[in-house]
Amino acid sequence: MMNSTGAVDRRNEFSGKRVLITGAGKGIGRAAALLLAARGASVVALSRSADDLRSLEREIGCETHAVDLADAAAARRAALAAQPIDLLVNNAGIARLQPFLDVDVEAFDETMAVNVRAAMIVAQACARGMIERGTGGAIVNVSSISAHIGFALHAAYCASKAALDALTRVMAVELGTYGIRTNAVNPTVTLTPMAEKAWSDPDKAAQMLSRIPLNRFVQPDEVAQTIAYLLGDESRMINGASLAVDGGFLAR
Ligand code: NAP
């Protein structure tokens, strides 16, 4: 909505909408929770660490569900308990770095369970509710440029994000007929506390930055704003896209 100065007033953009965000405790998920709450959404935060959820609840007054999404049955129970949901952000993700020759089954399976399987399970619960209510909806899966690029030590992570992009397209095709849009955001290095540690070595950071035409890493709020765009009405004909938030990394 435009105010008298011509600026867009987004304070009520998501009023009356319940938005479920997985991995809302930290990083990109937390930035999305703060932004969407500021734009009027009722945030339902689903994450692992109870302390993070308590502090988020104090900050924005959200509903919280503590769960380990690697556990399929627990993920399904938590997703069902969170209903009804109008908008979903599948953001929780993990990266366990191992050289390809040493990737073990346990790390591979856990990565796929959290980054892909949980996204599917949570989306199934949300989409069933949206279909029953006939309301339509929007889903954003937080993927990565790793869906497109082979980064050393990231075999399980890259495979999981490529799978998440593929899942996004299938969801867009099947759920689109019910008015439910599904898209992915694919950030490059985003300066969450975890990434700040991983990229604090200036030589390592310089190498990565040299591949990003805009010559800087992404801020969590910039990913959150892209998520909000894909959840909102301004993207009403965008369905099945993987939208890079990468300063041009993939354009090279
Ligand atoms: P982060 O700071 O580590 O935060 C991840 C959040 O997800 C935490 O709240 C974490 O909870 C939660 N989570 C992880 N595993 C979970 C599980 N098994 N069950 C429930 N919650 C779980 O990560 P981030 O950097 O914000 O990343 C968020 C998403 O963006 C991920 O999907 C990641 O792959 C993607 N991404 C990140 C970057 C980057 O550079 N940061 C770049 C591209 C894509 P706990 O802390 O309690 O475990």
GROMACS .gro file of C-alpha atoms and ligand atoms in nm:
model
  300
    1MET     CA    1   0.000   0.000   0.000
    2MET     CA    2   0.133   0.347  -0.091
    3ASN     CA    3   0.118   0.630   0.164
    4SER     CA    4   0.073   1.002   0.088
    5THR     CA    5   0.447   1.049   0.018
    6GLY     CA    6   0.441   0.773  -0.245
    7ALA     CA    7   0.645   0.534  -0.027
    8VAL     CA    8   0.521   0.178   0.012
    9ASP     CA    9   0.393   0.116   0.366
   10ARG     CA   10   0.448  -0.251   0.441
   11ARG     CA   11   0.350  -0.256   0.810
   12ASN     CA   12   0.028  -0.449   0.740
   13GLU     CA   13   0.146  -0.643   0.435
   14PHE     CA   14   0.102  -0.979   0.611
   15SER     CA   15  -0.173  -0.887   0.861
   16GLY     CA   16  -0.400  -1.180   0.938
   17LYS     CA   17  -0.147  -1.431   0.800
   18ARG     CA   18   0.012  -1.707   1.006
   19VAL     CA   19   0.362  -1.773   0.877
   20LEU     CA   20   0.557  -2.080   0.985
   21ILE     CA   21   0.937  -2.041   0.977
   22THR     CA   22   1.165  -2.338   1.039
   23GLY     CA   23   1.509  -2.272   1.185
   24ALA     CA   24   1.377  -1.939   1.313
   25GLY     CA   25   1.612  -1.938   1.611
   26LYS     CA   26   1.918  -1.796   1.439
   27GLY     CA   27   2.056  -1.645   1.121
   28ILE     CA   28   1.839  -1.608   0.812
   29GLY     CA   29   1.534  -1.769   0.978
   30ARG     CA   30   1.548  -1.526   1.266
   31ALA     CA   31   1.591  -1.229   1.030
   32ALA     CA   32   1.284  -1.351   0.837
   33ALA     CA   33   1.085  -1.386   1.162
   34LEU     CA   34   1.169  -1.027   1.266
   35LEU     CA   35   1.091  -0.884   0.921
   36LEU     CA   36   0.763  -1.070   0.871
   37ALA     CA   37   0.647  -0.983   1.226
   38ALA     CA   38   0.728  -0.617   1.153
   39ARG     CA   39   0.508  -0.647   0.843
   40GLY     CA   40   0.212  -0.769   1.045
   41ALA     CA   41   0.241  -1.150   1.023
   42SER     CA   42   0.169  -1.383   1.315
   43VAL     CA   43   0.493  -1.575   1.328
   44VAL     CA   44   0.503  -1.942   1.424
   45ALA     CA   45   0.867  -2.031   1.493
   46LEU     CA   46   0.985  -2.389   1.471
   47SER     CA   47   1.346  -2.460   1.564
   48ARG     CA   48   1.576  -2.680   1.772
   49SER     CA   49   1.725  -2.474   2.058
   50ALA     CA   50   1.461  -2.382   2.317
   51ASP     CA   51   1.672  -2.084   2.436
   52ASP     CA   52   1.664  -1.924   2.090
   53LEU     CA   53   1.289  -1.975   2.069
   54ARG     CA   54   1.235  -1.819   2.412
   55SER     CA   55   1.437  -1.510   2.321
   56LEU     CA   56   1.252  -1.478   1.988
   57GLU     CA   57   0.918  -1.511   2.169
   58ARG     CA   58   1.023  -1.228   2.405
   59GLU     CA   59   1.125  -1.015   2.106
   60ILE     CA   60   0.822  -1.054   1.878
   61GLY     CA   61   0.562  -1.248   2.080
   62CYS     CA   62   0.550  -1.547   1.845
   63GLU     CA   63   0.418  -1.901   1.890
   64THR     CA   64   0.707  -2.150   1.920
   65HIS     CA   65   0.764  -2.522   1.865
   66ALA     CA   66   1.095  -2.685   1.967
   67VAL     CA   67   1.176  -2.989   1.755
   68ASP     CA   68   1.466  -3.172   1.592
   69LEU     CA   69   1.365  -3.178   1.226
   70ALA     CA   70   1.605  -3.466   1.156
   71ASP     CA   71   1.341  -3.685   1.327
   72ALA     CA   72   1.072  -3.737   1.061
   73ALA     CA   73   0.792  -3.833   1.302
   74ALA     CA   74   0.869  -3.541   1.535
   75ALA     CA   75   0.886  -3.303   1.237
   76ARG     CA   76   0.541  -3.417   1.121
   77ARG     CA   77   0.392  -3.381   1.472
   78ALA     CA   78   0.535  -3.030   1.514
   79ALA     CA   79   0.415  -2.923   1.168
   80LEU     CA   80   0.063  -3.049   1.243
   81ALA     CA   81   0.062  -2.877   1.584
   82ALA     CA   82   0.151  -2.548   1.412
   83GLN     CA   83  -0.156  -2.545   1.185
   84PRO     CA   84  -0.337  -2.352   1.045
   85ILE     CA   85  -0.059  -2.193   0.838
   86ASP     CA   86  -0.100  -1.950   0.546
   87LEU     CA   87   0.266  -1.901   0.452
   88LEU     CA   88   0.566  -2.131   0.504
   89VAL     CA   89   0.941  -2.066   0.505
   90ASN     CA   90   1.142  -2.390   0.501
   91ASN     CA   91   1.469  -2.241   0.623
   92ALA     CA   92   1.630  -2.487   0.869
   93GLY     CA   93   1.947  -2.631   0.723
   94ILE     CA   94   2.279  -2.780   0.824
   95ALA     CA   95   2.620  -2.814   0.657
   96ARG     CA   96   2.862  -3.087   0.764
   97LEU     CA   97   3.184  -3.038   0.570
   98GLN     CA   98   3.377  -3.348   0.462
   99PRO     CA   99   3.607  -3.432   0.168
  100PHE     CA  100   3.411  -3.632  -0.089
  101LEU     CA  101   3.614  -3.951  -0.029
  102ASP     CA  102   3.535  -3.936   0.343
  103VAL     CA  103   3.166  -3.847   0.332
  104ASP     CA  104   2.998  -4.088   0.570
  105VAL     CA  105   2.648  -4.221   0.545
  106GLU     CA  106   2.544  -4.076   0.879
  107ALA     CA  107   2.641  -3.718   0.781
  108PHE     CA  108   2.489  -3.756   0.434
  109ASP     CA  109   2.161  -3.893   0.573
  110GLU     CA  110   2.134  -3.627   0.843
  111THR     CA  111   2.195  -3.350   0.587
  112MET     CA  112   1.928  -3.487   0.354
  113ALA     CA  113   1.688  -3.541   0.647
  114VAL     CA  114   1.708  -3.181   0.769
  115ASN     CA  115   1.764  -2.992   0.442
  116VAL     CA  116   1.522  -3.184   0.216
  117ARG     CA  117   1.305  -3.444   0.392
  118ALA     CA  118   1.192  -3.211   0.671
  119ALA     CA  119   1.108  -2.941   0.416
  120MET     CA  120   0.884  -3.191   0.238
  121ILE     CA  121   0.716  -3.315   0.558
  122VAL     CA  122   0.646  -2.966   0.693
  123ALA     CA  123   0.519  -2.849   0.353
  124GLN     CA  124   0.287  -3.152   0.325
  125ALA     CA  125   0.121  -3.064   0.657
  126CYS     CA  126   0.087  -2.696   0.563
  127ALA     CA  127  -0.030  -2.757   0.206
  128ARG     CA  128  -0.295  -3.009   0.317
  129GLY     CA  129  -0.442  -2.743   0.548
  130MET     CA  130  -0.430  -2.476   0.275
  131ILE     CA  131  -0.606  -2.711   0.033
  132GLU     CA  132  -0.875  -2.808   0.288
  133ARG     CA  133  -0.945  -2.441   0.365
  134GLY     CA  134  -0.928  -2.345  -0.005
  135THR     CA  135  -0.721  -2.040   0.081
  136GLY     CA  136  -0.416  -2.091  -0.141
  137GLY     CA  137  -0.083  -1.993   0.008
  138ALA     CA  138   0.286  -1.946  -0.055
  139ILE     CA  139   0.594  -2.148   0.037
  140VAL     CA  140   0.960  -2.043   0.021
  141ASN     CA  141   1.236  -2.302   0.047
  142VAL     CA  142   1.571  -2.159   0.154
  143SER     CA  143   1.819  -2.323  -0.081
  144SER     CA  144   2.168  -2.198  -0.180
  145ILE     CA  145   2.388  -2.126  -0.481
  146SER     CA  146   2.530  -2.466  -0.378
  147ALA     CA  147   2.236  -2.616  -0.569
  148HIS     CA  148   2.420  -2.507  -0.886
  149ILE     CA  149   2.791  -2.505  -0.793
  150GLY     CA  150   3.019  -2.785  -0.670
  151PHE     CA  151   3.199  -2.649  -0.363
  152ALA     CA  152   3.480  -2.863  -0.225
  153LEU     CA  153   3.393  -3.033   0.106
  154HIS     CA  154   3.020  -2.971   0.048
  155ALA     CA  155   2.911  -3.297  -0.122
  156ALA     CA  156   2.614  -3.371   0.104
  157TYR     CA  157   2.519  -3.003   0.133
  158CYS     CA  158   2.531  -2.936  -0.244
  159ALA     CA  159   2.334  -3.256  -0.314
  160SER     CA  160   2.072  -3.155  -0.057
  161LYS     CA  161   2.027  -2.806  -0.202
  162ALA     CA  162   2.001  -2.936  -0.560
  163ALA     CA  163   1.737  -3.179  -0.431
  164LEU     CA  164   1.555  -2.893  -0.254
  165ASP     CA  165   1.541  -2.695  -0.581
  166ALA     CA  166   1.401  -3.003  -0.759
  167LEU     CA  167   1.145  -3.050  -0.482
  168THR     CA  168   1.051  -2.682  -0.518
  169ARG     CA  169   0.969  -2.733  -0.886
  170VAL     CA  170   0.753  -3.042  -0.820
  171MET     CA  171   0.568  -2.860  -0.540
  172ALA     CA  172   0.512  -2.564  -0.773
  173VAL     CA  173   0.361  -2.793  -1.036
  174GLU     CA  174   0.140  -3.002  -0.804
  175LEU     CA  175   0.036  -2.737  -0.551
  176GLY     CA  176   0.003  -2.455  -0.804
  177THR     CA  177  -0.332  -2.595  -0.912
  178TYR     CA  178  -0.460  -2.518  -0.558
  179GLY     CA  179  -0.332  -2.159  -0.569
  180ILE     CA  180  -0.027  -2.244  -0.359
  181ARG     CA  181   0.298  -2.098  -0.497
  182THR     CA  182   0.635  -2.255  -0.413
  183ASN     CA  183   0.969  -2.087  -0.480
  184ALA     CA  184   1.328  -2.111  -0.358
  185VAL     CA  185   1.579  -1.843  -0.260
  186ASN     CA  186   1.942  -1.928  -0.331
  187PRO     CA  187   2.181  -1.708  -0.133
  188THR     CA  188   2.559  -1.697  -0.159
  189VAL     CA  189   2.760  -1.662   0.165
  190THR     CA  190   2.529  -1.483   0.406
  191LEU     CA  191   2.677  -1.324   0.716
  192THR     CA  192   2.495  -1.515   0.984
  193PRO     CA  193   2.700  -1.569   1.302
  194MET     CA  194   2.794  -1.917   1.177
  195ALA     CA  195   2.911  -1.793   0.834
  196GLU     CA  196   3.102  -1.502   0.990
  197LYS     CA  197   3.316  -1.760   1.169
  198ALA     CA  198   3.356  -1.981   0.860
  199TRP     CA  199   3.460  -1.685   0.639
  200SER     CA  200   3.666  -1.481   0.887
  201ASP     CA  201   3.996  -1.595   0.725
  202PRO     CA  202   4.072  -1.295   0.495
  203ASP     CA  203   4.239  -1.511   0.224
  204LYS     CA  204   3.944  -1.752   0.207
  205ALA     CA  205   3.697  -1.460   0.207
  206ALA     CA  206   3.892  -1.275  -0.067
  207GLN     CA  207   3.881  -1.579  -0.295
  208MET     CA  208   3.504  -1.607  -0.258
  209LEU     CA  209   3.449  -1.232  -0.288
  210SER     CA  210   3.643  -1.226  -0.616
  211ARG     CA  211   3.364  -1.442  -0.762
  212ILE     CA  212   3.087  -1.203  -0.653
  213PRO     CA  213   3.056  -0.907  -0.894
  214LEU     CA  214   2.902  -0.686  -0.624
  215ASN     CA  215   3.211  -0.768  -0.413
  216ARG     CA  216   3.046  -0.832  -0.079
  217PHE     CA  217   2.866  -1.105   0.110
  218VAL     CA  218   2.491  -1.103   0.176
  219GLN     CA  219   2.329  -0.974   0.496
  220PRO     CA  220   2.059  -1.199   0.654
  221ASP     CA  221   1.806  -0.918   0.619
  222GLU     CA  222   1.863  -0.910   0.241
  223VAL     CA  223   1.764  -1.277   0.218
  224ALA     CA  224   1.467  -1.208   0.449
  225GLN     CA  225   1.347  -0.931   0.218
  226THR     CA  226   1.363  -1.166  -0.082
  227ILE     CA  227   1.170  -1.428   0.115
  228ALA     CA  228   0.905  -1.167   0.199
  229TYR     CA  229   0.881  -1.071  -0.168
  230LEU     CA  230   0.823  -1.435  -0.269
  231LEU     CA  231   0.561  -1.480   0.005
  232GLY     CA  232   0.378  -1.161  -0.083
  233ASP     CA  233   0.126  -1.055  -0.341
  234GLU     CA  234   0.380  -0.870  -0.557
  235SER     CA  235   0.518  -1.207  -0.672
  236ARG     CA  236   0.171  -1.357  -0.740
  237MET     CA  237   0.272  -1.503  -1.081
  238ILE     CA  238   0.611  -1.638  -0.968
  239ASN     CA  239   0.596  -2.012  -0.905
  240GLY     CA  240   0.873  -2.273  -0.923
  241ALA     CA  241   1.158  -2.021  -0.939
  242SER     CA  242   1.499  -2.051  -0.773
  243LEU     CA  243   1.592  -1.690  -0.710
  244ALA     CA  244   1.961  -1.625  -0.651
  245VAL     CA  245   2.054  -1.369  -0.384
  246ASP     CA  246   2.419  -1.374  -0.478
  247GLY     CA  247   2.540  -1.036  -0.604
  248GLY     CA  248   2.587  -1.192  -0.949
  249PHE     CA  249   2.793  -1.499  -0.847
  250LEU     CA  250   2.598  -1.733  -1.077
  251ALA     CA  251   2.609  -1.486  -1.367
  252ARG     CA  252   2.984  -1.536  -1.414
  253NAP     P1  253   2.220  -2.095   1.113
  253NAP     O1  254   2.264  -1.958   1.156
  253NAP     O2  255   2.303  -2.211   1.152
  253NAP     O3  256   2.069  -2.117   1.162
  253NAP     C1  257   2.001  -2.234   1.128
  253NAP     C2  258   1.876  -2.247   1.211
  253NAP     O4  259   1.815  -2.373   1.177
  253NAP     C3  260   1.908  -2.252   1.361
  253NAP     O5  261   1.809  -2.186   1.433
  253NAP     C4  262   1.908  -2.402   1.389
  253NAP     O6  263   1.875  -2.436   1.521
  253NAP     C5  264   1.798  -2.451   1.296
  253NAP     N1  265   1.816  -2.593   1.271
  253NAP     C6  266   1.924  -2.655   1.220
  253NAP     N2  267   1.906  -2.789   1.222
  253NAP     C7  268   1.783  -2.810   1.277
  253NAP     C8  269   1.711  -2.927   1.310
  253NAP     N3  270   1.759  -3.049   1.289
  253NAP     N4  271   1.589  -2.912   1.366
  253NAP     C9  272   1.538  -2.789   1.392
  253NAP     N5  273   1.603  -2.675   1.365
  253NAP    C10  274   1.726  -2.686   1.309
  253NAP     O7  275   2.206  -2.104   0.954
  253NAP     P2  276   2.181  -1.990   0.845
  253NAP     O8  277   2.314  -1.951   0.795
  253NAP     O9  278   2.086  -1.888   0.894
  253NAP    O10  279   2.111  -2.080   0.732
  253NAP    C11  280   1.970  -2.085   0.715
  253NAP    C12  281   1.941  -2.149   0.580
  253NAP    O11  282   2.004  -2.074   0.478
  253NAP    C13  283   1.995  -2.292   0.568
  253NAP    O12  284   1.904  -2.372   0.497
  253NAP    C14  285   2.123  -2.273   0.489
  253NAP    O13  286   2.157  -2.388   0.415
  253NAP    C15  287   2.083  -2.158   0.398
  253NAP     N6  288   2.196  -2.081   0.346
  253NAP    C16  289   2.284  -2.019   0.429
  253NAP    C17  290   2.391  -1.948   0.375
  253NAP    C18  291   2.492  -1.879   0.463
  253NAP    O14  292   2.600  -1.842   0.411
  253NAP     N7  293   2.463  -1.853   0.589
  253NAP    C19  294   2.407  -1.942   0.235
  253NAP    C20  295   2.315  -2.007   0.154
  253NAP    C21  296   2.210  -2.076   0.209
  253NAP     P3  297   1.993  -2.479   1.624
  253NAP    O15  298   2.096  -2.371   1.619
  253NAP    O16  299   1.922  -2.487   1.752
  253NAP    O17  300   2.045  -2.609   1.575
   0.00000   0.00000   0.00000
